[in-house]
PDB file of C-alpha atoms in Angstrom:
ATOM      1  CA  UNK A   1       8.144 -11.544  13.790  1.00 63.00           C
ATOM      2  CA  UNK A   2       6.063  -8.923  11.963  1.00 68.00           C
ATOM      3  CA  UNK A   3       8.153  -8.823   8.837  1.00 92.00           C
ATOM      4  CA  UNK A   4       7.404  -9.545   5.238  1.00 97.00           C
ATOM      5  CA  UNK A   5      10.647 -10.356   3.470  1.00 97.00           C
ATOM      6  CA  UNK A   6      11.085  -9.786  -0.243  1.00 98.00           C
ATOM      7  CA  UNK A   7      13.960 -10.822  -2.486  1.00 97.00           C
ATOM      8  CA  UNK A   8      15.700  -9.560  -4.446  1.00 98.00           C
ATOM      9  CA  UNK A   9      15.653  -5.884  -3.432  1.00 97.00           C
ATOM     10  CA  UNK A  10      16.696  -4.801  -6.915  1.00 98.00           C
ATOM     11  CA  UNK A  11      16.396  -6.556 -10.263  1.00 97.00           C
ATOM     12  CA  UNK A  12      17.422  -5.547 -13.747  1.00 96.00           C
ATOM     13  CA  UNK A  13      16.211  -7.757 -16.558  1.00 94.00           C
ATOM     14  CA  UNK A  14      15.979  -7.777 -20.316  1.00 91.00           C
ATOM     15  CA  UNK A  15      12.734  -8.216 -22.167  1.00 91.00           C
ATOM     16  CA  UNK A  16      13.555 -11.825 -23.040  1.00 90.00           C
ATOM     17  CA  UNK A  17      14.570 -12.884 -19.523  1.00 91.00           C
ATOM     18  CA  UNK A  18      12.654 -15.006 -17.063  1.00 95.00           C
ATOM     19  CA  UNK A  19      12.973 -14.077 -13.410  1.00 96.00           C
ATOM     20  CA  UNK A  20      11.072 -14.574 -10.172  1.00 98.00           C
ATOM     21  CA  UNK A  21      10.305 -12.349  -7.211  1.00 98.00           C
ATOM     22  CA  UNK A  22       9.969 -13.996  -3.823  1.00 98.00           C
ATOM     23  CA  UNK A  23       8.072 -13.066  -0.687  1.00 98.00           C
ATOM     24  CA  UNK A  24       7.916 -14.727   2.709  1.00 98.00           C
ATOM     25  CA  UNK A  25       6.062 -14.070   5.951  1.00 97.00           C
ATOM     26  CA  UNK A  26       5.987 -15.951   9.256  1.00 92.00           C
ATOM     27  CA  UNK A  27       3.105 -14.177  10.946  1.00 95.00           C
ATOM     28  CA  UNK A  28       0.679 -17.000  10.256  1.00 94.00           C
ATOM     29  CA  UNK A  29      -1.221 -14.844   7.792  1.00 96.00           C
ATOM     30  CA  UNK A  30      -3.394 -16.681   5.278  1.00 95.00           C
ATOM     31  CA  UNK A  31      -3.644 -13.915   2.670  1.00 95.00           C
ATOM     32  CA  UNK A  32      -0.850 -12.576   0.516  1.00 96.00           C
ATOM     33  CA  UNK A  33      -0.843  -9.859  -2.104  1.00 96.00           C
ATOM     34  CA  UNK A  34       1.190  -8.476  -4.969  1.00 97.00           C
ATOM     35  CA  UNK A  35       1.050  -4.740  -5.598  1.00 97.00           C
ATOM     36  CA  UNK A  36       2.751  -2.702  -8.290  1.00 98.00           C
ATOM     37  CA  UNK A  37       3.827   0.861  -7.540  1.00 98.00           C
ATOM     38  CA  UNK A  38       5.099   3.333 -10.078  1.00 97.00           C
ATOM     39  CA  UNK A  39       7.051   6.362  -8.904  1.00 96.00           C
ATOM     40  CA  UNK A  40       4.897   8.968  -7.159  1.00 94.00           C
ATOM     41  CA  UNK A  41       1.788   6.808  -7.559  1.00 96.00           C
ATOM     42  CA  UNK A  42      -0.204   4.688  -5.104  1.00 96.00           C
ATOM     43  CA  UNK A  43       0.200   0.916  -4.901  1.00 97.00           C
ATOM     44  CA  UNK A  44      -2.018  -0.887  -7.413  1.00 95.00           C
ATOM     45  CA  UNK A  45      -3.327  -4.326  -6.575  1.00 94.00           C
ATOM     46  CA  UNK A  46      -2.301  -7.137  -8.918  1.00 96.00           C
ATOM     47  CA  UNK A  47      -3.153 -10.421  -7.199  1.00 96.00           C
ATOM     48  CA  UNK A  48      -4.605 -11.728  -3.944  1.00 95.00           C
ATOM     49  CA  UNK A  49      -4.129 -15.216  -2.573  1.00 96.00           C
ATOM     50  CA  UNK A  50      -6.344 -16.324   0.273  1.00 94.00           C
ATOM     51  CA  UNK A  51      -5.735 -19.690   1.912  1.00 95.00           C
ATOM     52  CA  UNK A  52      -3.310 -20.466  -0.918  1.00 95.00           C
ATOM     53  CA  UNK A  53      -5.945 -19.985  -3.603  1.00 96.00           C
ATOM     54  CA  UNK A  54      -5.893 -17.143  -6.101  1.00 96.00           C
ATOM     55  CA  UNK A  55      -8.925 -15.053  -5.197  1.00 93.00           C
ATOM     56  CA  UNK A  56      -8.286 -11.836  -7.122  1.00 92.00           C
ATOM     57  CA  UNK A  57      -6.480 -11.203 -10.418  1.00 94.00           C
ATOM     58  CA  UNK A  58      -6.840  -7.566 -11.383  1.00 92.00           C
ATOM     59  CA  UNK A  59      -6.659  -8.324 -15.131  1.00 92.00           C
ATOM     60  CA  UNK A  60      -2.891  -8.524 -14.982  1.00 96.00           C
ATOM     61  CA  UNK A  61      -1.101  -9.494 -18.244  1.00 96.00           C
ATOM     62  CA  UNK A  62      -0.072 -13.133 -18.457  1.00 96.00           C
ATOM     63  CA  UNK A  63       3.604 -12.196 -18.521  1.00 97.00           C
ATOM     64  CA  UNK A  64       3.134 -11.919 -14.733  1.00 98.00           C
ATOM     65  CA  UNK A  65       2.435 -15.305 -13.167  1.00 98.00           C
ATOM     66  CA  UNK A  66       1.823 -15.598  -9.426  1.00 98.00           C
ATOM     67  CA  UNK A  67       2.391 -18.705  -7.374  1.00 98.00           C
ATOM     68  CA  UNK A  68       1.636 -19.489  -3.748  1.00 97.00           C
ATOM     69  CA  UNK A  69       3.457 -22.707  -2.780  1.00 95.00           C
ATOM     70  CA  UNK A  70       2.219 -22.479   0.816  1.00 94.00           C
ATOM     71  CA  UNK A  71       0.679 -19.934   3.150  1.00 92.00           C
ATOM     72  CA  UNK A  72       4.066 -18.414   4.010  1.00 96.00           C
ATOM     73  CA  UNK A  73       5.464 -18.029   0.518  1.00 98.00           C
ATOM     74  CA  UNK A  74       4.451 -16.038  -2.533  1.00 98.00           C
ATOM     75  CA  UNK A  75       6.262 -15.847  -5.836  1.00 98.00           C
ATOM     76  CA  UNK A  76       5.804 -13.695  -8.909  1.00 98.00           C
ATOM     77  CA  UNK A  77       7.221 -15.196 -12.083  1.00 98.00           C
ATOM     78  CA  UNK A  78       8.176 -12.710 -14.764  1.00 97.00           C
ATOM     79  CA  UNK A  79       8.565 -13.459 -18.454  1.00 95.00           C
ATOM     80  CA  UNK A  80       8.878 -11.276 -21.538  1.00 94.00           C
ATOM     81  CA  UNK A  81       8.305  -8.054 -19.635  1.00 95.00           C
ATOM     82  CA  UNK A  82       8.111  -4.642 -21.220  1.00 96.00           C
ATOM     83  CA  UNK A  83       9.996  -1.496 -20.178  1.00 96.00           C
ATOM     84  CA  UNK A  84       6.727  -0.027 -18.873  1.00 96.00           C
ATOM     85  CA  UNK A  85       6.639  -2.863 -16.321  1.00 97.00           C
ATOM     86  CA  UNK A  86       9.530  -1.206 -14.508  1.00 98.00           C
ATOM     87  CA  UNK A  87       8.236  -0.382 -11.035  1.00 98.00           C
ATOM     88  CA  UNK A  88       8.448  -1.231  -7.341  1.00 98.00           C
ATOM     89  CA  UNK A  89       6.756  -4.569  -6.708  1.00 98.00           C
ATOM     90  CA  UNK A  90       5.399  -4.857  -3.210  1.00 98.00           C
ATOM     91  CA  UNK A  91       4.300  -7.988  -1.436  1.00 98.00           C
ATOM     92  CA  UNK A  92       1.889  -7.734   1.473  1.00 97.00           C
ATOM     93  CA  UNK A  93       0.111 -10.059   3.845  1.00 96.00           C
ATOM     94  CA  UNK A  94      -2.925  -9.936   6.107  1.00 95.00           C
ATOM     95  CA  UNK A  95      -4.673 -12.340   8.429  1.00 94.00           C
ATOM     96  CA  UNK A  96      -7.300 -13.869   6.170  1.00 89.00           C
ATOM     97  CA  UNK A  97      -7.804 -11.583   3.185  1.00 86.00           C
ATOM     98  CA  UNK A  98     -10.848  -9.510   4.052  1.00 86.00           C
ATOM     99  CA  UNK A  99     -10.622  -5.800   3.274  1.00 82.00           C
ATOM    100  CA  UNK A 100     -11.001  -4.727   6.894  1.00 86.00           C
ATOM    101  CA  UNK A 101      -7.584  -6.115   7.801  1.00 91.00           C
ATOM    102  CA  UNK A 102      -4.414  -4.117   7.881  1.00 93.00           C
ATOM    103  CA  UNK A 103      -1.744  -4.959   5.372  1.00 95.00           C
ATOM    104  CA  UNK A 104       1.862  -5.668   6.249  1.00 97.00           C
ATOM    105  CA  UNK A 105       4.090  -4.713   3.339  1.00 98.00           C
ATOM    106  CA  UNK A 106       7.531  -5.969   2.452  1.00 98.00           C
ATOM    107  CA  UNK A 107      10.243  -3.528   1.433  1.00 97.00           C
ATOM    108  CA  UNK A 108       9.672  -4.319  -2.226  1.00 97.00           C
ATOM    109  CA  UNK A 109      11.655  -5.284  -5.303  1.00 98.00           C
ATOM    110  CA  UNK A 110      12.690  -2.385  -7.519  1.00 98.00           C
ATOM    111  CA  UNK A 111      12.444  -3.816 -11.020  1.00 97.00           C
ATOM    112  CA  UNK A 112      14.005  -2.297 -14.112  1.00 97.00           C
ATOM    113  CA  UNK A 113      13.212  -3.791 -17.520  1.00 96.00           C
ATOM    114  CA  UNK A 114      15.643  -2.866 -20.256  1.00 94.00           C
TER     115      UNK A 114
ATOM    116  CA  UNK B   1     -15.617   1.474  -9.991  1.00 57.00           C
ATOM    117  CA  UNK B   2     -15.061   3.019  -6.645  1.00 60.00           C
ATOM    118  CA  UNK B   3     -12.543   5.772  -6.411  1.00 79.00           C
ATOM    119  CA  UNK B   4     -10.801   7.141  -3.379  1.00 88.00           C
ATOM    120  CA  UNK B   5      -9.742  10.717  -4.005  1.00 93.00           C
ATOM    121  CA  UNK B   6      -7.091  12.336  -1.866  1.00 96.00           C
ATOM    122  CA  UNK B   7      -6.014  15.969  -1.645  1.00 96.00           C
ATOM    123  CA  UNK B   8      -3.726  17.765  -1.746  1.00 97.00           C
ATOM    124  CA  UNK B   9      -1.274  15.888  -3.922  1.00 97.00           C
ATOM    125  CA  UNK B  10       1.691  17.725  -2.404  1.00 97.00           C
ATOM    126  CA  UNK B  11       2.175  19.809   0.719  1.00 97.00           C
ATOM    127  CA  UNK B  12       5.300  21.634   1.772  1.00 98.00           C
ATOM    128  CA  UNK B  13       5.394  23.102   5.268  1.00 98.00           C
ATOM    129  CA  UNK B  14       7.825  24.689   7.666  1.00 98.00           C
ATOM    130  CA  UNK B  15       8.778  22.493  10.580  1.00 98.00           C
ATOM    131  CA  UNK B  16       6.356  23.154  13.391  1.00 98.00           C
ATOM    132  CA  UNK B  17       3.417  23.972  11.110  1.00 98.00           C
ATOM    133  CA  UNK B  18       0.331  21.791  10.976  1.00 98.00           C
ATOM    134  CA  UNK B  19      -0.587  19.530   8.053  1.00 98.00           C
ATOM    135  CA  UNK B  20      -3.870  18.001   6.901  1.00 98.00           C
ATOM    136  CA  UNK B  21      -4.716  15.564   4.124  1.00 98.00           C
ATOM    137  CA  UNK B  22      -8.245  14.699   3.034  1.00 98.00           C
ATOM    138  CA  UNK B  23      -9.718  11.580   1.549  1.00 97.00           C
ATOM    139  CA  UNK B  24     -13.097  11.259  -0.225  1.00 95.00           C
ATOM    140  CA  UNK B  25     -14.853   8.201  -1.533  1.00 92.00           C
ATOM    141  CA  UNK B  26     -17.620   8.005  -4.119  1.00 87.00           C
ATOM    142  CA  UNK B  27     -19.324   5.307  -2.044  1.00 88.00           C
ATOM    143  CA  UNK B  28     -19.809   4.509   1.621  1.00 90.00           C
ATOM    144  CA  UNK B  29     -16.849   2.692   3.107  1.00 91.00           C
ATOM    145  CA  UNK B  30     -17.002  -0.085   5.672  1.00 91.00           C
ATOM    146  CA  UNK B  31     -13.678   1.173   7.001  1.00 93.00           C
ATOM    147  CA  UNK B  32     -10.778   3.376   6.014  1.00 95.00           C
ATOM    148  CA  UNK B  33      -7.101   2.806   6.619  1.00 97.00           C
ATOM    149  CA  UNK B  34      -4.149   5.176   6.590  1.00 98.00           C
ATOM    150  CA  UNK B  35      -0.597   4.290   5.571  1.00 98.00           C
ATOM    151  CA  UNK B  36       2.672   6.200   5.545  1.00 98.00           C
ATOM    152  CA  UNK B  37       5.437   5.617   3.031  1.00 98.00           C
ATOM    153  CA  UNK B  38       8.786   7.200   3.731  1.00 98.00           C
ATOM    154  CA  UNK B  39      10.938   8.182   0.726  1.00 96.00           C
ATOM    155  CA  UNK B  40      12.499   4.997  -0.649  1.00 95.00           C
ATOM    156  CA  UNK B  41      10.428   2.899   1.720  1.00 96.00           C
ATOM    157  CA  UNK B  42       7.283   0.834   1.735  1.00 97.00           C
ATOM    158  CA  UNK B  43       3.778   1.626   3.022  1.00 98.00           C
ATOM    159  CA  UNK B  44       3.389   1.166   6.761  1.00 97.00           C
ATOM    160  CA  UNK B  45      -0.023   0.867   8.385  1.00 97.00           C
ATOM    161  CA  UNK B  46      -0.922   3.743  10.690  1.00 98.00           C
ATOM    162  CA  UNK B  47      -4.545   3.259  11.693  1.00 97.00           C
ATOM    163  CA  UNK B  48      -7.978   1.933  10.775  1.00 96.00           C
ATOM    164  CA  UNK B  49     -11.272   3.765  11.304  1.00 97.00           C
ATOM    165  CA  UNK B  50     -14.516   1.834  11.303  1.00 95.00           C
ATOM    166  CA  UNK B  51     -17.291   3.803  12.980  1.00 96.00           C
ATOM    167  CA  UNK B  52     -19.189   6.800  11.641  1.00 97.00           C
ATOM    168  CA  UNK B  53     -17.738  10.001  13.096  1.00 97.00           C
ATOM    169  CA  UNK B  54     -14.823   8.167  14.680  1.00 97.00           C
ATOM    170  CA  UNK B  55     -11.814  10.169  15.843  1.00 98.00           C
ATOM    171  CA  UNK B  56      -8.535   8.545  16.827  1.00 98.00           C
ATOM    172  CA  UNK B  57      -5.296  10.106  17.994  1.00 98.00           C
ATOM    173  CA  UNK B  58      -1.720   8.907  17.858  1.00 97.00           C
ATOM    174  CA  UNK B  59       0.487  11.477  19.575  1.00 97.00           C
ATOM    175  CA  UNK B  60       0.510  14.433  17.132  1.00 98.00           C
ATOM    176  CA  UNK B  61      -1.639  12.640  14.534  1.00 98.00           C
ATOM    177  CA  UNK B  62      -5.446  12.919  14.547  1.00 98.00           C
ATOM    178  CA  UNK B  63      -7.565  10.766  12.253  1.00 98.00           C
ATOM    179  CA  UNK B  64     -11.249  11.350  11.536  1.00 98.00           C
ATOM    180  CA  UNK B  65     -13.896   9.335   9.720  1.00 98.00           C
ATOM    181  CA  UNK B  66     -16.879  11.282   8.422  1.00 97.00           C
ATOM    182  CA  UNK B  67     -20.428  10.810   9.618  1.00 96.00           C
ATOM    183  CA  UNK B  68     -21.472   9.416   6.233  1.00 95.00           C
ATOM    184  CA  UNK B  69     -18.380   7.185   6.119  1.00 94.00           C
ATOM    185  CA  UNK B  70     -17.396   8.671   2.767  1.00 94.00           C
ATOM    186  CA  UNK B  71     -14.567  10.915   3.856  1.00 96.00           C
ATOM    187  CA  UNK B  72     -11.643  10.949   6.215  1.00 98.00           C
ATOM    188  CA  UNK B  73      -8.818  13.215   7.256  1.00 98.00           C
ATOM    189  CA  UNK B  74      -5.385  13.010   8.828  1.00 98.00           C
ATOM    190  CA  UNK B  75      -4.105  16.026  10.726  1.00 98.00           C
ATOM    191  CA  UNK B  76      -0.569  16.360  12.026  1.00 98.00           C
ATOM    192  CA  UNK B  77       0.065  19.002  14.669  1.00 98.00           C
ATOM    193  CA  UNK B  78       3.458  20.725  14.798  1.00 98.00           C
ATOM    194  CA  UNK B  79       5.163  18.730  12.072  1.00 98.00           C
ATOM    195  CA  UNK B  80       8.634  17.331  12.582  1.00 98.00           C
ATOM    196  CA  UNK B  81      11.179  16.245   9.986  1.00 97.00           C
ATOM    197  CA  UNK B  82      10.373  12.627  10.826  1.00 97.00           C
ATOM    198  CA  UNK B  83       6.869  13.188   9.419  1.00 98.00           C
ATOM    199  CA  UNK B  84       8.237  13.486   5.870  1.00 98.00           C
ATOM    200  CA  UNK B  85       6.716  10.957   3.488  1.00 98.00           C
ATOM    201  CA  UNK B  86       3.615  10.154   1.493  1.00 98.00           C
ATOM    202  CA  UNK B  87       0.387   9.517   3.350  1.00 98.00           C
ATOM    203  CA  UNK B  88      -2.163   7.237   1.702  1.00 98.00           C
ATOM    204  CA  UNK B  89      -5.723   6.561   2.663  1.00 97.00           C
ATOM    205  CA  UNK B  90      -7.182   3.255   1.532  1.00 95.00           C
ATOM    206  CA  UNK B  91     -10.748   2.012   1.420  1.00 91.00           C
ATOM    207  CA  UNK B  92     -12.348  -1.267   0.393  1.00 84.00           C
ATOM    208  CA  UNK B  93     -14.663  -1.253  -2.647  1.00 71.00           C
ATOM    209  CA  UNK B  94     -15.273  -4.928  -2.127  1.00 68.00           C
ATOM    210  CA  UNK B  95     -14.817  -7.703   0.331  1.00 64.00           C
ATOM    211  CA  UNK B  96     -11.205  -8.466  -0.382  1.00 69.00           C
ATOM    212  CA  UNK B  97      -9.315  -5.497  -1.645  1.00 82.00           C
ATOM    213  CA  UNK B  98      -8.234  -2.027  -0.687  1.00 87.00           C
ATOM    214  CA  UNK B  99      -8.110   0.869  -3.113  1.00 88.00           C
ATOM    215  CA  UNK B 100      -5.470   3.437  -2.284  1.00 94.00           C
ATOM    216  CA  UNK B 101      -5.940   7.155  -2.704  1.00 94.00           C
ATOM    217  CA  UNK B 102      -3.384   9.033  -4.784  1.00 96.00           C
ATOM    218  CA  UNK B 103      -1.474  10.012  -1.667  1.00 97.00           C
ATOM    219  CA  UNK B 104      -0.306  13.308  -0.230  1.00 98.00           C
ATOM    220  CA  UNK B 105       3.410  13.875  -0.348  1.00 98.00           C
ATOM    221  CA  UNK B 106       4.586  15.883   2.654  1.00 98.00           C
ATOM    222  CA  UNK B 107       7.911  17.700   2.598  1.00 98.00           C
ATOM    223  CA  UNK B 108       9.171  19.790   5.506  1.00 97.00           C
ATOM    224  CA  UNK B 109      11.549  22.707   5.643  1.00 94.00           C
ATOM    225  CA  UNK B 110      13.587  22.369   8.855  1.00 90.00           C
TER     226      UNK B 110
END
């Protein structure tokens, strides 16, 4: 199984809502990532978890809160988002989290904030 | 911080023509990776280059890593409609993260 599964595929939320994005992988990878991708732009790294510990936070606003319950699961909790946060949110995984490993991406959650 | 610059931003070709995208880094890279993202899809890993001057081929795709390990290219011979998408290079400025180039969006006239 070389899949990274993300749910939901689409999400529309208001600025006062709280929602969560979920990501799961069963490849035995110990590193998981959240990327944000705006239309016609490259993916931008948000967070990296390595061995279930947060190892990189790219100065992401606190309205985005990551959580890694175990090495197979990654969540992104969303609260009080702004319309400019509308984007494709991609989860990825790799073996251990070093930058010489290839990333396996999920199909993403297309988020619209109204 | 480190930047990975990629050109061109867009490329439109006739089916059967060749295509090349170039990637340049401001610093030496330990490795460079290439990804393809189909329209409406997610990035998919194509290849990783590690050695100075390395050349790798995948069918009609040829990947090169420069001698100074600061630049790379992807060349597609005789493009097909299945090659449509955005091609990203990605290099690591640090031990744990990849920085993606801006991408080259390839469209093909059948």
